[in-house]
mmCIF file of C-alpha atoms in Angstrom:
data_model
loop_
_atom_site.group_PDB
_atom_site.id
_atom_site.type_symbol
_atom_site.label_atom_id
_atom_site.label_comp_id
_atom_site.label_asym_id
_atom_site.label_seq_id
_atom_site.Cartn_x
_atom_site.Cartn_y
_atom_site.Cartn_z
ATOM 1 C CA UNK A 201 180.312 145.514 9.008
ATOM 2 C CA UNK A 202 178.364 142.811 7.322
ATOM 3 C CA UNK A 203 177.757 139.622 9.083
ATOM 4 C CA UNK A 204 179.849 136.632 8.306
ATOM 5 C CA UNK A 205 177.359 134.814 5.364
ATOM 6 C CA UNK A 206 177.151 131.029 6.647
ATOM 7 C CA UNK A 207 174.806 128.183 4.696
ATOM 8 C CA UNK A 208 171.538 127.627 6.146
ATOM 9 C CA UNK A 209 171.621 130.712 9.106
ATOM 10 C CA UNK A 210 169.005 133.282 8.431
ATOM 11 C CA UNK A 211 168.620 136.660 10.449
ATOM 12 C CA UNK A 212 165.437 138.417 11.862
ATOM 13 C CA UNK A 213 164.752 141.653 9.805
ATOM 14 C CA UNK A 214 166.546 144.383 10.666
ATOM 15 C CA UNK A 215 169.032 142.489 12.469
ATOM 16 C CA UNK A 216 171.929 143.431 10.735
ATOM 17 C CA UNK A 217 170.552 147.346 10.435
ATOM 18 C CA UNK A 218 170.420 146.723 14.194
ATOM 19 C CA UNK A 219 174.083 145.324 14.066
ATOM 20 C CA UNK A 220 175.254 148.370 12.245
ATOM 21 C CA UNK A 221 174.011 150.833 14.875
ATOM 22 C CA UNK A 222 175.845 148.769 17.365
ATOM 23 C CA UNK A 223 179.277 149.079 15.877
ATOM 24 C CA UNK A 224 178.474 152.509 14.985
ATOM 25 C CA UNK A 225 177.613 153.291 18.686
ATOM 26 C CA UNK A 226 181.272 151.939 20.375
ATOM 27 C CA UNK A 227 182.851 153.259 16.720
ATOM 28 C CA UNK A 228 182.218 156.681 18.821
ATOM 29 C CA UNK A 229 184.031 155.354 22.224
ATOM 30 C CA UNK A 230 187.346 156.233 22.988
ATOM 31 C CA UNK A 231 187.793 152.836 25.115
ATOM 32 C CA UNK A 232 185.362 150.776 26.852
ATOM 33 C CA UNK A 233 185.207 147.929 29.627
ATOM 34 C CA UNK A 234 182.553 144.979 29.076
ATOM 35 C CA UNK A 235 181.050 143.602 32.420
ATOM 36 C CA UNK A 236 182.160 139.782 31.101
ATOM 37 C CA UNK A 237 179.717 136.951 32.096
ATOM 38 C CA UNK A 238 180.321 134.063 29.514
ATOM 39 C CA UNK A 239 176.711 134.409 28.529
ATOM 40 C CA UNK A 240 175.668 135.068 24.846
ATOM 41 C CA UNK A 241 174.278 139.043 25.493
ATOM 42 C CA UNK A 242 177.756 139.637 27.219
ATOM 43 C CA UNK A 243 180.047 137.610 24.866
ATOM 44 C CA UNK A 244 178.562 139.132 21.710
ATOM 45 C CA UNK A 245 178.803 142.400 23.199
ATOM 46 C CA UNK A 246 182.310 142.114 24.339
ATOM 47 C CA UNK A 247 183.304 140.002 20.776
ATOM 48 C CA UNK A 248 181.634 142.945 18.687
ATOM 49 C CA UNK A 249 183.642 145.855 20.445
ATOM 50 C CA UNK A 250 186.945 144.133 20.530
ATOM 51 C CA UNK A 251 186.229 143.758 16.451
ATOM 52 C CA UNK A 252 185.400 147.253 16.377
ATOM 53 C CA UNK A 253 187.521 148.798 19.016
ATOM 54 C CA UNK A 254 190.832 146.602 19.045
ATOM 55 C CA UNK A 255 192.897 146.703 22.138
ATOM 56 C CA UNK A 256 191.020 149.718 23.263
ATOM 57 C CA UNK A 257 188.373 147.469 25.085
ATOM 58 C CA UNK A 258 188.462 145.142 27.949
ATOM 59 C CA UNK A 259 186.358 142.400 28.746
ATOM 60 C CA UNK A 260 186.163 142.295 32.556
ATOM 61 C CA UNK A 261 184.831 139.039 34.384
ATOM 62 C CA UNK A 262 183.707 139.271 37.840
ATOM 63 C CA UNK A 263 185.232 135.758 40.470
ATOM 64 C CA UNK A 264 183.294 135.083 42.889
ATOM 65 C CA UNK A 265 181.436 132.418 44.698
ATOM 66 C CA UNK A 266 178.421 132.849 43.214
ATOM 67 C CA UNK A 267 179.742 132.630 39.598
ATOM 68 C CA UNK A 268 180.036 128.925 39.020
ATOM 69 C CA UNK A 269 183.406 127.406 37.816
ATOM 70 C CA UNK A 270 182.229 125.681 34.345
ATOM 71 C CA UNK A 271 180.740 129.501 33.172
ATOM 72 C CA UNK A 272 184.363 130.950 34.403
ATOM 73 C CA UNK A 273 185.609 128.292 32.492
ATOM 74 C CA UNK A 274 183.615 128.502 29.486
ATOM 75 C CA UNK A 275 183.630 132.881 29.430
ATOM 76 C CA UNK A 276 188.111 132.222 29.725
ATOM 77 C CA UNK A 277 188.006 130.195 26.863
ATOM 78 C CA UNK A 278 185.718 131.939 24.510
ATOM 79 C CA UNK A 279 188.020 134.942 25.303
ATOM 80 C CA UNK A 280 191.699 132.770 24.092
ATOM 81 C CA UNK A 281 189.697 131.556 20.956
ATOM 82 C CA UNK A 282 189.008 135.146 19.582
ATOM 83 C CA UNK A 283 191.637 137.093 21.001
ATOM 84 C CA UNK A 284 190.218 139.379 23.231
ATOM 85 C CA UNK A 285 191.627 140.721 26.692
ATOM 86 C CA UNK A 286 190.533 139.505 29.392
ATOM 87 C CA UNK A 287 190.771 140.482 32.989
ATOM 88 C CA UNK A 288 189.638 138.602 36.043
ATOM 89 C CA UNK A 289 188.732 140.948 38.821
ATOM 90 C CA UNK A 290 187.606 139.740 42.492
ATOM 91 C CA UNK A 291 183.956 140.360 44.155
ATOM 92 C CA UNK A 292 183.096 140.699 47.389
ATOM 93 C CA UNK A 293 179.618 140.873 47.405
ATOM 94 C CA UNK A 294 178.891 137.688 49.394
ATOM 95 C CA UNK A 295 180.924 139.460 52.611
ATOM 96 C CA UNK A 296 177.683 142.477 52.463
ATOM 97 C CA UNK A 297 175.026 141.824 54.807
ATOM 98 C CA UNK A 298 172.498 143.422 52.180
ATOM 99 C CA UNK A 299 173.533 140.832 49.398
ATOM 100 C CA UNK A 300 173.607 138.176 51.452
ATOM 101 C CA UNK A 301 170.144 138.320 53.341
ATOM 102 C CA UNK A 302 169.037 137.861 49.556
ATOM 103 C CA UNK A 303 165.937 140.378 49.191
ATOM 104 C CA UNK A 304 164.385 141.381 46.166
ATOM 105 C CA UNK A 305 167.372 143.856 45.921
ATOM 106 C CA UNK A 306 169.914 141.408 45.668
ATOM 107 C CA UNK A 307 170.989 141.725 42.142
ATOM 108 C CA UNK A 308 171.870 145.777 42.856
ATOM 109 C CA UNK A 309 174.038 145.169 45.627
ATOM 110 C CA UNK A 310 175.827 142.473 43.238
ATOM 111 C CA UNK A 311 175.783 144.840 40.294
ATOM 112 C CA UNK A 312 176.575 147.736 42.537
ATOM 113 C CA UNK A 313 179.830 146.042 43.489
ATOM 114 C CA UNK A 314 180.864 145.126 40.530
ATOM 115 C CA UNK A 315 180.482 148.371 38.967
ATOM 116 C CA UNK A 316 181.909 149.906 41.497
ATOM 117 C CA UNK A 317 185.371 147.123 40.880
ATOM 118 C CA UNK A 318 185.477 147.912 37.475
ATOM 119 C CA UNK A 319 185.388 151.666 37.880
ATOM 120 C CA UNK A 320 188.499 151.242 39.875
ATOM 121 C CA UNK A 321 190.135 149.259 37.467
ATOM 122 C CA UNK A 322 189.286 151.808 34.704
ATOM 123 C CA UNK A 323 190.914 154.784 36.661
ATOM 124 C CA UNK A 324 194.296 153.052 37.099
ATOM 125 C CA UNK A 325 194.038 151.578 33.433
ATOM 126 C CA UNK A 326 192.827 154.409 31.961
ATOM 127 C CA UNK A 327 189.225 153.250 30.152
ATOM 128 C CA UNK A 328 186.691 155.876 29.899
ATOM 129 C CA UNK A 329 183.029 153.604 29.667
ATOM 130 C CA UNK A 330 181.940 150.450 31.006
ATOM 131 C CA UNK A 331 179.116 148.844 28.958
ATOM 132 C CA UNK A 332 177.523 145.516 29.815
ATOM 133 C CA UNK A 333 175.288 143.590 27.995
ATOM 134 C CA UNK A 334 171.498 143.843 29.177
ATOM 135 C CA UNK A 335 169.218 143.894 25.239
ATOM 136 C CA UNK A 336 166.092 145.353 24.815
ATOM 137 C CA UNK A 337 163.888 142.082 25.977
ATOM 138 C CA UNK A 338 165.560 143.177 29.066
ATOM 139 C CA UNK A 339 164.204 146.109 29.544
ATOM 140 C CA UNK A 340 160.811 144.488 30.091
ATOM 141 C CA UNK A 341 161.776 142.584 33.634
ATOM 142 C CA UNK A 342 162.356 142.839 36.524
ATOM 143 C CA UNK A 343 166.171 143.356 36.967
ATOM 144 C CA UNK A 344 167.151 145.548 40.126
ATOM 145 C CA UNK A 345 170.923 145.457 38.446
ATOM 146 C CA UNK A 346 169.614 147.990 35.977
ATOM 147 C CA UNK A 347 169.167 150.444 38.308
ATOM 148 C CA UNK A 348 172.766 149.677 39.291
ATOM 149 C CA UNK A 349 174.011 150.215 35.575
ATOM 150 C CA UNK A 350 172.388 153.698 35.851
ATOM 151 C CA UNK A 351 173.650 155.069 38.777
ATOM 152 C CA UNK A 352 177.280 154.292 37.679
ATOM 153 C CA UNK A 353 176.347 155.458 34.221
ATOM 154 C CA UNK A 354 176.535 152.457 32.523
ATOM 155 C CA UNK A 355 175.949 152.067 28.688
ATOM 156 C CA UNK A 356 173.603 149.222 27.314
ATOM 157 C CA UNK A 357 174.414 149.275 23.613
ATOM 158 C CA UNK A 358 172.802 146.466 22.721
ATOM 159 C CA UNK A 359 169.755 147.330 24.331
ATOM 160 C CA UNK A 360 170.161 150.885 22.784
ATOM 161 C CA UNK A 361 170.644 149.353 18.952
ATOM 162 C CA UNK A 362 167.095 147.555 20.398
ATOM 163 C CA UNK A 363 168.684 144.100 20.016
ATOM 164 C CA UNK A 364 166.387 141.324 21.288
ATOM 165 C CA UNK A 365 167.642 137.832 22.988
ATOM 166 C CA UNK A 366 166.672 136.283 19.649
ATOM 167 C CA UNK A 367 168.754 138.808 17.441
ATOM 168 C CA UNK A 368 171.642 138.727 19.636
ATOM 169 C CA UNK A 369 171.804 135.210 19.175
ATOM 170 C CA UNK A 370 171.214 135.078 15.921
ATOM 171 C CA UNK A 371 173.993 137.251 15.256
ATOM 172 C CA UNK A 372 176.140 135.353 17.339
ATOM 173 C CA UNK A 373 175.154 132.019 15.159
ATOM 174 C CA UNK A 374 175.963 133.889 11.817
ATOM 175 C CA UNK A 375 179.243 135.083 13.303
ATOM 176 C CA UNK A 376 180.479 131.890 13.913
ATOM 177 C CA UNK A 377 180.515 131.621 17.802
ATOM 178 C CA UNK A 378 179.834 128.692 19.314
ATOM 179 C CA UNK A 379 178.295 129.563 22.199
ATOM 180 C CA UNK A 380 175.474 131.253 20.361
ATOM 181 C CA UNK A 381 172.809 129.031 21.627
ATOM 182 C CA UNK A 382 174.144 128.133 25.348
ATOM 183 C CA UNK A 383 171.468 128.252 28.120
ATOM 184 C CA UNK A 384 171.157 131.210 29.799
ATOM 185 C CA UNK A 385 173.180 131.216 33.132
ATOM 186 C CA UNK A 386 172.737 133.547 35.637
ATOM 187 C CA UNK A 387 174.827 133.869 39.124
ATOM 188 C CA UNK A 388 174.741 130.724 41.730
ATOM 189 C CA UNK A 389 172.378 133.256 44.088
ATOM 190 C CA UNK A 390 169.695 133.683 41.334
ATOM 191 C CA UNK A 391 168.952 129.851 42.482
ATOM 192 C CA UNK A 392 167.993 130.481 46.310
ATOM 193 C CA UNK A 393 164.784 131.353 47.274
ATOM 194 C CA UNK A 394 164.395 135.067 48.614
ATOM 195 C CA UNK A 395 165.030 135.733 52.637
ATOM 196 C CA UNK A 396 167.411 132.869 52.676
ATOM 197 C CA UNK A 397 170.951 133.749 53.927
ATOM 198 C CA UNK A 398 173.461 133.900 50.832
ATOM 199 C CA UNK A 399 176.330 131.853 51.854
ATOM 200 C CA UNK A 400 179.440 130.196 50.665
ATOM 201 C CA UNK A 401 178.180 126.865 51.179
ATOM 202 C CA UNK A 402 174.531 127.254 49.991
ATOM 203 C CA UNK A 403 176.287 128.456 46.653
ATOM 204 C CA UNK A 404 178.803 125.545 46.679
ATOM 205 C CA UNK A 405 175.707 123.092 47.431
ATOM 206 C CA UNK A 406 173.819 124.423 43.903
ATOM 207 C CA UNK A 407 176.811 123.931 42.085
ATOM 208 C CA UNK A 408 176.851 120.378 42.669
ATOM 209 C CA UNK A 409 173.631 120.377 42.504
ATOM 210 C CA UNK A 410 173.230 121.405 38.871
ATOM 211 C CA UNK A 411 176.787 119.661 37.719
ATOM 212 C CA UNK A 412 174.930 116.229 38.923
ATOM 213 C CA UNK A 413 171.881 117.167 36.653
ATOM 214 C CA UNK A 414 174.091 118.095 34.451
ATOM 215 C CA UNK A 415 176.288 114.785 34.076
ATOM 216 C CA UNK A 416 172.958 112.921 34.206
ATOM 217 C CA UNK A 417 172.337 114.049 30.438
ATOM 218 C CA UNK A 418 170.081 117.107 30.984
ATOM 219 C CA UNK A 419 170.961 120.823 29.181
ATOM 220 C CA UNK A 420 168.652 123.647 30.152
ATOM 221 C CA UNK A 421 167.695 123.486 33.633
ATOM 222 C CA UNK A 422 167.859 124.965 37.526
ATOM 223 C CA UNK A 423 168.128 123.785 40.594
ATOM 224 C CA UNK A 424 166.171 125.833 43.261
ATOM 225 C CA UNK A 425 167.295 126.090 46.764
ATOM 226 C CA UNK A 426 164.764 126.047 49.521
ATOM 227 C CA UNK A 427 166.465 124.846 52.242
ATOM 228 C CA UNK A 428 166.601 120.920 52.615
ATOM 229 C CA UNK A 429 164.333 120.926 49.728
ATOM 230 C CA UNK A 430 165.653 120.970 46.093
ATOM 231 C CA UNK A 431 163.173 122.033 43.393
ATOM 232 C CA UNK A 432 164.185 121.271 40.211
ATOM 233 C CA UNK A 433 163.098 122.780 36.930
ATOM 234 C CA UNK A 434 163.666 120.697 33.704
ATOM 235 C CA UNK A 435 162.978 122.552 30.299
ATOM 236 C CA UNK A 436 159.700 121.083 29.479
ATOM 237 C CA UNK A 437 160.995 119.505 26.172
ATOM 238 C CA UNK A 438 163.540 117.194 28.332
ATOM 239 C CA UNK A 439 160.781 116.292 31.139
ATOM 240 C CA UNK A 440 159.928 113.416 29.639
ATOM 241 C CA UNK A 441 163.695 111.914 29.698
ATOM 242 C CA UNK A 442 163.419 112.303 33.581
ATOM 243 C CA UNK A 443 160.000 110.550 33.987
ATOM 244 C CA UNK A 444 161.258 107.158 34.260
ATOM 245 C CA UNK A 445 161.686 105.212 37.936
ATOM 246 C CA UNK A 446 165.618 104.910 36.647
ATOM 247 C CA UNK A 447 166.559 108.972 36.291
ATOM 248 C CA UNK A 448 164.049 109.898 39.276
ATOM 249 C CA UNK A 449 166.121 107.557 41.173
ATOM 250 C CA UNK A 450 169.634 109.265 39.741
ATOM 251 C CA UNK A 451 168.379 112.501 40.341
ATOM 252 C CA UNK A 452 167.383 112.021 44.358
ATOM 253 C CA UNK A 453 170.025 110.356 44.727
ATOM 254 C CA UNK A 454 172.594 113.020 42.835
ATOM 255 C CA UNK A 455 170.889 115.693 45.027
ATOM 256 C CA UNK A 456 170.716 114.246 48.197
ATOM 257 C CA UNK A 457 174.314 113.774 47.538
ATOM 258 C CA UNK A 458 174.823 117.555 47.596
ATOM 259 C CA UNK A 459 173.470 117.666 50.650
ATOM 260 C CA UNK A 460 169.439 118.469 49.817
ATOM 261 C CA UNK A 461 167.147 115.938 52.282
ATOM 262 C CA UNK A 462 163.998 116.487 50.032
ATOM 263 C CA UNK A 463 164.106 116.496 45.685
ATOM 264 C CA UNK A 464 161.059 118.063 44.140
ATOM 265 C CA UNK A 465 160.673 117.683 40.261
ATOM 266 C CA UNK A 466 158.906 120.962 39.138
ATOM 267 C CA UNK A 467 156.121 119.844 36.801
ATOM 268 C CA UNK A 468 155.578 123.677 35.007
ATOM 269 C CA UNK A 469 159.284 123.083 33.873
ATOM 270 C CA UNK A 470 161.891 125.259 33.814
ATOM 271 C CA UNK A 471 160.969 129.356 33.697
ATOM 272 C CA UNK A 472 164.005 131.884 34.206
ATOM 273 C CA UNK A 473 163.239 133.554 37.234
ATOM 274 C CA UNK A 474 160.744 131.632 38.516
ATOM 275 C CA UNK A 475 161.355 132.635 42.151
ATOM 276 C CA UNK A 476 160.277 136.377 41.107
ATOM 277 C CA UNK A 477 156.598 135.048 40.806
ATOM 278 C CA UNK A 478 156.561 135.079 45.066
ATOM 279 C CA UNK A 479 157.510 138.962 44.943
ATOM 280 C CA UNK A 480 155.085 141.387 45.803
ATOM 281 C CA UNK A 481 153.328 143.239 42.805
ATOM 282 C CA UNK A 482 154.562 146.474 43.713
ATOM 283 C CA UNK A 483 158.272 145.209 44.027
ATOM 284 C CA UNK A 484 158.080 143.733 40.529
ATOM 285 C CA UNK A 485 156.438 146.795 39.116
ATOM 286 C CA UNK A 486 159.806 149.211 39.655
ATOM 287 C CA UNK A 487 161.700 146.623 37.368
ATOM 288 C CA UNK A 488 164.916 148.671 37.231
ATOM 289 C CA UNK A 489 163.847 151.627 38.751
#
């Protein structure tokens, strides 16, 4: 199917060749569950198979502490405003001891157990894949959920189709969603520096964390969690908003109000897994593996 034409959207070459071997690919399911996250890789994924498959696909999102209300919020009502199924499963991860001593493994144990959920919930509904939506850029980090996705057999189409972050979202702007350039926004844990204990409370603390940055004007962003100390990454094209005495103030004060004794303002800006760079070479070179 031909993407939506829309004045002044371009695609990358080959996007829409790229497009067509996705909807060709689920064409062939007979049903399929999408791990759900809100995010644009997951939402397009999801969006593109309901199109394609109908009511024979489910979009499954994952409740759990460490997914933060607004992206609950946000994934719900992407989901009413296209008309695709939704169901809300609960995760337990955070009660494992190997999740929550938060090693460089973390993100399998997370992946593990929601794979494992949805499995469950495709046996008593009767679905016979689960997809979710890693893309080819992907491939190229270090992701220990990957390895995860293989052992229960799950299918990457848009990674197979060899859809980049760019494409997807470009595909996503030309199809009208909304949400096709929204920050990337992985899990609550993804903020807390390795060895430190996972916990309810730590998670709860980020959250507040980032919905005070948030409030105070900001858009792409994190808010890393070592201990009392808060390290905040700004995108480097909205550091110079906070480099006046006025938002330093409103940030230390918005973070100590979360409960952080110590606010750090990360001058490299903000890099998507930044907290990777402490990992051993050797841990980073088995990327999904």
């Amino acid at each position: 199917m031909a993407v939506p034409a829309q004045t002044g959207i371009s695609l990358p070459l080959n996007a829409q060749s790229k497009l067509n071997a996705l909807e060709a690919q689920l064409r062939q399911l007979r049903s399929v569950m999408v791990a759900y996250s809100g995010g644009v890789d997951s939402a397009f994924l999801a969006a593109t198979a309901h199109r394609v498959l109908g009511n024979r696909m489910l979009a499954v999102l994952a409740d759990s502490p460490s997914l933060a209300r607004r992206d609950m919020e946000q994934a719900l009502t992407f989901a009413q405003t296209i008309g695709m199924p939704v169901r809300v499963i609960q995760t337990e991860e955070l009660d494992k001891p190997e999740y929550q001593r938060n090693d460089a493994n973390r993100c399998f144990h997370c992946k593990t157990e929601l794979f494992d959920g949805m499995q469950a919930l495709g046996a008593e509904l009767g679905y016979t894949n689960i997809a979710y939506g890693m893309n080819a850029d992907d491939t190229r980090d270090f992701r220990p959920g990957q390895r995860a996705a293989q052992e229960h057999e799950v299918l990457a189409p848009l990674a197979d189709a060899g859809l980049t972050k760019l494409e997807v979202r470009a595909l996503a702007k030309a199809a009208g969603y909304a949400l096709w350039d929204r920050p990337a926004a992985p899990c609550l844990s993804s903020r807390v520096e390795y060895g430190r204990t996972v916990t309810r409370e730590v998670l709860a603390q980020v959250e507040q964390a980032e919905e005070s940055i948030r409030a105070l004007g900001f858009r792409e962003f994190r808010v890393r969690h070592h201990g009392e100390l808060a390290r905040v990454e700004i995108a480097r094209a909205e550091i110079p908003k906070a480099l006046s005495m006025e938002m330093l103030d409103a940030i230390t004060a918005a973070l100590r109000s979360a409960g952080f004794q110590y606010v750090t303002l990360d001058c490299a800006g903000f890099r998507s897994g930044s907290l990777n760079a402490v990992l051993p070479a050797e841990v980073l070179l088995r990327r999904g593996a």
